[in-house]
Each structure stands twice: as C-alpha cells, then as structure tokens.
CSV table of C-alpha atoms in Angstrom, one decimal:
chain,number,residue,atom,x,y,z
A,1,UNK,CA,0.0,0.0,0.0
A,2,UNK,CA,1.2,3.2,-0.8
A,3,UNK,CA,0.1,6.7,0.6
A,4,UNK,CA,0.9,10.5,-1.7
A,5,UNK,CA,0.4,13.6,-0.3
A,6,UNK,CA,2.1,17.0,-0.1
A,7,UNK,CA,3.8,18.6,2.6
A,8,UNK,CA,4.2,22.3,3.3
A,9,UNK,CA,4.5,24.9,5.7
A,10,UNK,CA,4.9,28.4,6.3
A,11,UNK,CA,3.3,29.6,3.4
A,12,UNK,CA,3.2,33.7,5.7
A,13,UNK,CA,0.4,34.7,2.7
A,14,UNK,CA,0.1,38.5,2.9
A,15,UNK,CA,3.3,38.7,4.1
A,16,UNK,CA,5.0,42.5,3.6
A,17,UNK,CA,7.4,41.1,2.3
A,18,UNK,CA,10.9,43.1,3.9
A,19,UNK,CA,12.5,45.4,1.6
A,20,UNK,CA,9.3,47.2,-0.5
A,21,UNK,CA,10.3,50.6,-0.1
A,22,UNK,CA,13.9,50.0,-2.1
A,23,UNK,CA,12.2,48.1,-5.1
A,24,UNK,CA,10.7,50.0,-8.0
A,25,UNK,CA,6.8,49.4,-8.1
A,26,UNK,CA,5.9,46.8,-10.7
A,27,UNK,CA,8.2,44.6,-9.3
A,28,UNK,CA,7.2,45.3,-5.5
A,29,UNK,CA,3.9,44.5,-7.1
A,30,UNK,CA,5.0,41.2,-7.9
A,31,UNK,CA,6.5,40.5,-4.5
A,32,UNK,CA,3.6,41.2,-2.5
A,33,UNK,CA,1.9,38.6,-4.8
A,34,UNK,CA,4.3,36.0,-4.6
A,35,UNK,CA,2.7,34.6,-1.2
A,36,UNK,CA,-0.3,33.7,-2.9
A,37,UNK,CA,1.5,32.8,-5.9
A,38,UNK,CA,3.7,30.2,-4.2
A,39,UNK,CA,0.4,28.6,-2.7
A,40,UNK,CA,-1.5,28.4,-5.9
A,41,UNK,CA,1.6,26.6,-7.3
A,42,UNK,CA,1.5,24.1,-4.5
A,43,UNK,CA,-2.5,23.5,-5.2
A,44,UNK,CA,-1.7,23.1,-9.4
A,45,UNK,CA,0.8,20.4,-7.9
A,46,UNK,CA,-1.8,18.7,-6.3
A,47,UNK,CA,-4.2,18.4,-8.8
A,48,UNK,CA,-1.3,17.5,-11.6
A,49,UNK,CA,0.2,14.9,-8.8
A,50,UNK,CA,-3.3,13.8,-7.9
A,51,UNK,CA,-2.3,13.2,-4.0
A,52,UNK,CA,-4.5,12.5,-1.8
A,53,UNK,CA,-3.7,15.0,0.8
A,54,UNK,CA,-2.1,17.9,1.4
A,55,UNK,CA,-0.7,18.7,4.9
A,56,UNK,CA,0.2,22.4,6.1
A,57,UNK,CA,2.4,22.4,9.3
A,58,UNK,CA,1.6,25.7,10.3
A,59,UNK,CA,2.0,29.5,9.8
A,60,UNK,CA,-0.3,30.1,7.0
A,61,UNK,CA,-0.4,33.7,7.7
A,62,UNK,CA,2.2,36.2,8.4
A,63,UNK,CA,0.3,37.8,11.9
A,64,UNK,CA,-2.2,36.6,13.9
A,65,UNK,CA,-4.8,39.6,12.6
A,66,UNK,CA,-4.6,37.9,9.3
A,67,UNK,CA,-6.3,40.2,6.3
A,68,UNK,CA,-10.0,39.0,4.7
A,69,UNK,CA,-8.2,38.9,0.9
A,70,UNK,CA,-5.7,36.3,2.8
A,71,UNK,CA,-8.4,34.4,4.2
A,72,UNK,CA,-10.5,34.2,0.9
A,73,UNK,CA,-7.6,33.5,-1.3
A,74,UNK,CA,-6.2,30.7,1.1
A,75,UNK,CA,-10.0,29.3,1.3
A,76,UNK,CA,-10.4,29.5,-2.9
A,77,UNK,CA,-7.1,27.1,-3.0
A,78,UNK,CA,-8.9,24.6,-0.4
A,79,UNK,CA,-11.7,24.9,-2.1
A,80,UNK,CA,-9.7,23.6,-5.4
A,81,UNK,CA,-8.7,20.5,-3.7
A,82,UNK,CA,-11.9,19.6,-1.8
A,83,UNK,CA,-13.8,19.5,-5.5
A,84,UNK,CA,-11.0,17.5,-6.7
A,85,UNK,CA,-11.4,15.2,-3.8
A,86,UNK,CA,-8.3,16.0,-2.1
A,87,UNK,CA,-8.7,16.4,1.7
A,88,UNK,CA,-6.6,18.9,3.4
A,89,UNK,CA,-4.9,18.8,6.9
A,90,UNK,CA,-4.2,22.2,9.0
A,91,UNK,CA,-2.6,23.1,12.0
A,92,UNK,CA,-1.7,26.5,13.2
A,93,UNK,CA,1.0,28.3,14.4
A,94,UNK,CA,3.1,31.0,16.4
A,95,UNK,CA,2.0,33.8,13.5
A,96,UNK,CA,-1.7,32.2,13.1
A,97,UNK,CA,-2.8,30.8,16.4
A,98,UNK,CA,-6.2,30.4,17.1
A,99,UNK,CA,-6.9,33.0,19.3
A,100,UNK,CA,-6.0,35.4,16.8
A,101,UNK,CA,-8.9,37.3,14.3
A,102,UNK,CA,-10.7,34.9,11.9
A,103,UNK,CA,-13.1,36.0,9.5
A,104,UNK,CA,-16.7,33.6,10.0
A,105,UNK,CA,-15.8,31.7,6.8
A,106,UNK,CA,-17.2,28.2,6.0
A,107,UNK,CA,-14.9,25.6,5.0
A,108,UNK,CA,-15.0,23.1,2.0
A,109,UNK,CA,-15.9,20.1,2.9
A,110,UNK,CA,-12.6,18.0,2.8
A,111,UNK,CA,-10.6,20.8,5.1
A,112,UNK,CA,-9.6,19.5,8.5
A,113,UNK,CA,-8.5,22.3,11.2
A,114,UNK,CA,-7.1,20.8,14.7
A,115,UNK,CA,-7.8,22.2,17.8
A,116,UNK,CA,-5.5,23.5,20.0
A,117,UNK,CA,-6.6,21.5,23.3
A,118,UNK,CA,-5.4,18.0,22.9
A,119,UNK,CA,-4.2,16.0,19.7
A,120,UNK,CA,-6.7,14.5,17.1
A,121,UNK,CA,-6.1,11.6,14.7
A,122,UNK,CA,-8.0,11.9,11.7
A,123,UNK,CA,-8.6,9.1,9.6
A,124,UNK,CA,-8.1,9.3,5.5
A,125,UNK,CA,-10.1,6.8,3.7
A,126,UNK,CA,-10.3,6.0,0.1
A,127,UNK,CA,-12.7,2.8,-0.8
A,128,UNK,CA,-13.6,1.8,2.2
A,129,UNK,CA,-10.0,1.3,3.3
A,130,UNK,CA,-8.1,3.7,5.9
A,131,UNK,CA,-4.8,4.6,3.7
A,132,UNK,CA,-3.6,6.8,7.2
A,133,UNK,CA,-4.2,8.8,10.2
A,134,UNK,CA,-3.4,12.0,10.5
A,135,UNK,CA,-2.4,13.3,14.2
A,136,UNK,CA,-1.9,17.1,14.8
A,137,UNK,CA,-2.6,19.9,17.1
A,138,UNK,CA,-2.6,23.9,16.3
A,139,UNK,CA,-1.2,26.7,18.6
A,140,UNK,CA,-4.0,28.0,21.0
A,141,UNK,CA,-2.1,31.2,21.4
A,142,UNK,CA,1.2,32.4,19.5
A,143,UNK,CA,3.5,31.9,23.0
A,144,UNK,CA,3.5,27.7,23.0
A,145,UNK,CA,6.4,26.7,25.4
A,146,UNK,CA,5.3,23.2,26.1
A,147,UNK,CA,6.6,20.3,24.3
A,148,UNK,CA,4.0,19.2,22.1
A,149,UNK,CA,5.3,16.1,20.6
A,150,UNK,CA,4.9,14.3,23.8
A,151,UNK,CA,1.4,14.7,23.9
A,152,UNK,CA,1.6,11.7,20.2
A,153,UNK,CA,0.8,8.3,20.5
A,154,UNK,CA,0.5,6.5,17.0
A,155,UNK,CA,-2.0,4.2,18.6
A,156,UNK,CA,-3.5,1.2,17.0
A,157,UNK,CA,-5.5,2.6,13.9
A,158,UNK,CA,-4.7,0.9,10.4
A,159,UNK,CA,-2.8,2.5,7.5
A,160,UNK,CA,0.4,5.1,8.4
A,161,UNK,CA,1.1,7.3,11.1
A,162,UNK,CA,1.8,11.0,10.2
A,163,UNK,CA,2.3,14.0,12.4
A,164,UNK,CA,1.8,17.5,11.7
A,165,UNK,CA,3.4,19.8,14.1
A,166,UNK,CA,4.4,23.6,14.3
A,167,UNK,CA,7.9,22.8,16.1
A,168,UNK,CA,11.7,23.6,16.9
A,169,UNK,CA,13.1,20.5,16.9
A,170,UNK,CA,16.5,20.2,18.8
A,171,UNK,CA,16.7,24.1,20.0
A,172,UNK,CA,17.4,25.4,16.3
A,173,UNK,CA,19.5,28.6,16.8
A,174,UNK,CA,18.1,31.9,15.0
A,175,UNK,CA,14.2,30.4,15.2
A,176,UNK,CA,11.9,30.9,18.4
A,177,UNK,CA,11.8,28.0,20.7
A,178,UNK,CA,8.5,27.7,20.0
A,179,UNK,CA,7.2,23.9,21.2
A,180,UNK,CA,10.3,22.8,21.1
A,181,UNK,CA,11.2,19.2,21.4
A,182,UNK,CA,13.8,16.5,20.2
A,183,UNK,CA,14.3,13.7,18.0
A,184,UNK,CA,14.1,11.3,20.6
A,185,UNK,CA,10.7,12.8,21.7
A,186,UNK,CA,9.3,12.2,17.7
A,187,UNK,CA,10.7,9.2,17.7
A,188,UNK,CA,8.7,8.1,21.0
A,189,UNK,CA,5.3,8.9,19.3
A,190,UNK,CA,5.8,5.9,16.7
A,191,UNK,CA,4.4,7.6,13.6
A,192,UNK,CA,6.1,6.9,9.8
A,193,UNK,CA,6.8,10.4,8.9
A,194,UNK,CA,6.9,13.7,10.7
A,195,UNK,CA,5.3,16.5,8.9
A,196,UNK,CA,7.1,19.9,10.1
A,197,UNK,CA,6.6,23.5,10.2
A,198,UNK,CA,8.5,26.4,11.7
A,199,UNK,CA,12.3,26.3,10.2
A,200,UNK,CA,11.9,28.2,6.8
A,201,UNK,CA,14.6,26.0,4.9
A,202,UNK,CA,13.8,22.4,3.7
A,203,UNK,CA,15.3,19.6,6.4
A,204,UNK,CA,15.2,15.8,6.4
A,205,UNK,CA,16.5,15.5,10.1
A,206,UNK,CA,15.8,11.5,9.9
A,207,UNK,CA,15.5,9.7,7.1
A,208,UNK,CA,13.0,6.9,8.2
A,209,UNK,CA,11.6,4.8,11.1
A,210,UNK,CA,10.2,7.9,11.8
A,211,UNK,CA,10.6,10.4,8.6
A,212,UNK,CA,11.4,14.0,10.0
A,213,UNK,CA,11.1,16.2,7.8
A,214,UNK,CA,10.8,20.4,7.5
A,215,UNK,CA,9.3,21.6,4.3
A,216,UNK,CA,11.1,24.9,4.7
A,217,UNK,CA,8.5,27.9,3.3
A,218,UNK,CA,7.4,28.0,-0.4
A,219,UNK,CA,8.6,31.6,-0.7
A,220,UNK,CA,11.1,33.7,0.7
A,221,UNK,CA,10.3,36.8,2.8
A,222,UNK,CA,13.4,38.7,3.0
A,223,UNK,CA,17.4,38.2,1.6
A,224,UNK,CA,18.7,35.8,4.5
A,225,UNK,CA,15.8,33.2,2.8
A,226,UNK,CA,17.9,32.7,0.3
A,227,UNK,CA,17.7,29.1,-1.7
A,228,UNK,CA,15.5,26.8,-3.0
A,229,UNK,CA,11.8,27.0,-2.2
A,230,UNK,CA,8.9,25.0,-2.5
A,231,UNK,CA,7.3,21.7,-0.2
A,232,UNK,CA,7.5,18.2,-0.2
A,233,UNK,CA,5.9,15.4,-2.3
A,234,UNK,CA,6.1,12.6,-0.1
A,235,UNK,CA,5.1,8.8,-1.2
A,236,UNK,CA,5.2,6.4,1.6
A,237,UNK,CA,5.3,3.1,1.1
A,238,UNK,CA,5.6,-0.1,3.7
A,239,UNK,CA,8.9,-1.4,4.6
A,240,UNK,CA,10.5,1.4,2.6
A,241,UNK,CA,12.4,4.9,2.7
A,242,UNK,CA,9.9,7.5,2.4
A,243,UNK,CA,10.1,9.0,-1.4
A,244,UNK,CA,10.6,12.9,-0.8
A,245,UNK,CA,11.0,14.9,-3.7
C-alpha cells in the first residue's frame, strides 16, 4: 500500500514582504503577490500529482490579525482541492494561532482544522479502506512553550502514522523555541513520517523509522531566505524509505 500527499508549511500569505520601499513598483507589485503565488503553485501540484492529501504544518499567515483577501484567497485554493477530492490537513502556528482574528468563513468540505486542546487523529479513507491517520494539534495562542510532541501516541489505527506539528526540533539557533522538542521525543510517538513546520529551509532531520522532515517555506520573505523553495511530495510506502522529492 502506498500513501501520496504533499507537505508544506509556512506559506506567511500576505506577508509584507521586507525590503518594499527600495524596489521600484511593478516589481514590489510582484512580490507582495508571490505569497499567494507560491500557494497556488502548490494547489496546481496537487491536482497534476493527484495526491491524496495535502498537509500544512503551520504559519499560513504572516500575523495573527490575518487580512480578509488572505483568508478568501487561502480558502479558494482549499476549495480547489476539496472539489478534486483532495482532503486537506491544518494546524496552526506561532504567527496564526487560534486565538487570533478569523473571519466567519465556512470551509470546504474536505478541510480538516485541529484544535488547539489535545491532539486529534483523523482518519483518511479512500474505498472503504483507511490509507492513514493523520495526528496534529494547532497553537492555541502564539507563546506555545510546552513540548508538544509528547502529547503523540501513533496508537492502533490501520494505514500510516503522520504528524503535523508547528515545532523547533533540537533548539534550532536563530528560530523561536516555540514547542520545542527533540528527536528522541518524535521518535517516542511511533508515527512513519513527521510533517514539520517552523524552520523556513527544507530539512530531512531522519530519514525513516520515523521520517522528520521540515518543508522549509514556499517563498522567501526577505534576503537571509535565500535558496530553493517549495514543499514536499512525499510517497510512503511499507517497509521502505519514504520517497521525498
């Protein structure tokens, strides 16, 4: 059995991208478009890659007072997927916790939101058969100290184990120690792959037995972001490396 979905993270849409005032105005134009750019390139690869997920670890705004054109443009994408049958995954983070202002939007049917008060394993199902679960909590507020990934447990459901988790894994320097926690403490929840957010630059931390894995964000903010950008297509398959391209 094998399971396809996309992982990404920090996609900061509406971000003010640092560094406007300098750049001439078409082009600063483009930049403060290239937020919701780099999402809609990650829903095209969806649909072209017909996965059948899409996990986002986090930080889907730049500030917790997110604007309404982030909200609806974010929701238009989800509402892509849902049509195509894709369901999508969400947790939120330090710049988008859930105590911050939401518009009273409804959600397409196949978009999953966790809560902020314990972690919930959702189930992904495609004929009858559970492919995976899907465990993941959001931030409650933006100020999460705790260690989250001890909270885990892959349990006993059928099909994989993935996490999704807004983390600093192993006290990253130059990032906020926000939930932070170690490899040995993702390693003690017994999922297959560990679906990151938080560090803006793509990271495999482990390879497999569990996958750890940091998508890095899809677009860079400012000049020290400099490098490849984009998220993760991830094929698992059992008794195999993870396929992360």
């Amino acid at each position: 059995m094998a399971f396809k979905f996309i992982h990404c993270s920090d996609l900061h849409i509406d971000s003010p991208f640092k560094g406007f005032s300098s750049v001439d105005n078409p082009l600063a134009e483009v930049l403060r478009k290239s937020t919701y750019q780099a999402f809609q390139n990650i829903i095209d690869l969806a649909l072209k890659e017909e996965v059948e997920a899409v996990l986002i670890a986090g930080d889907i705004y730049d500030g917790s007072d997110k604007s309404l054109e982030a909200q609806l443009k974010f929701r238009r994408g989800l509402q892509e997927l849902s049509d195509a049958k894709i369901d999508t995954f969400i947790v939120h983070g330090n710049h988008d916790p859930l105590d911050g202002w939401s518009a009273s939007l409804e959600w397409p049917e196949r978009v999953h939101i966790f809560s902020g008060s314990q972690v919930e394993s959702l189930p992904i199902e495609k004929n009858g058969v559970v492919k995976a679960y899907i465990h993941g909590i959001s931030f409650p507020k933006r100020d999460v100290k705790e260690n989250l990934a001890q909270k885990f447990s892959r349990g006993s459901g059928e099909g994989f184990a993935i996490g999704l988790l807004h983390s600093n894994v192993g006290h990253q320097s130059g990032h906020d120690n926000y939930a932070p926690c170690s490899i040995d403490d993702l390693i003690a929840g017994k999922m297959d792959y560990w679906a990151l957010g938080h560090i803006h630059r793509f990271q495999v931390l482990r390879e497999s037995n569990p996958a750890v894995v940091y998508s890095g964000n899809p677009q860079a903010r400012h000049m020290r972001e400099a490098g490849e950008k984009g998220c993760c297509l991830v094929t698992l398959n059992e008794k195999t490396v993870p396929l992360i391209q």
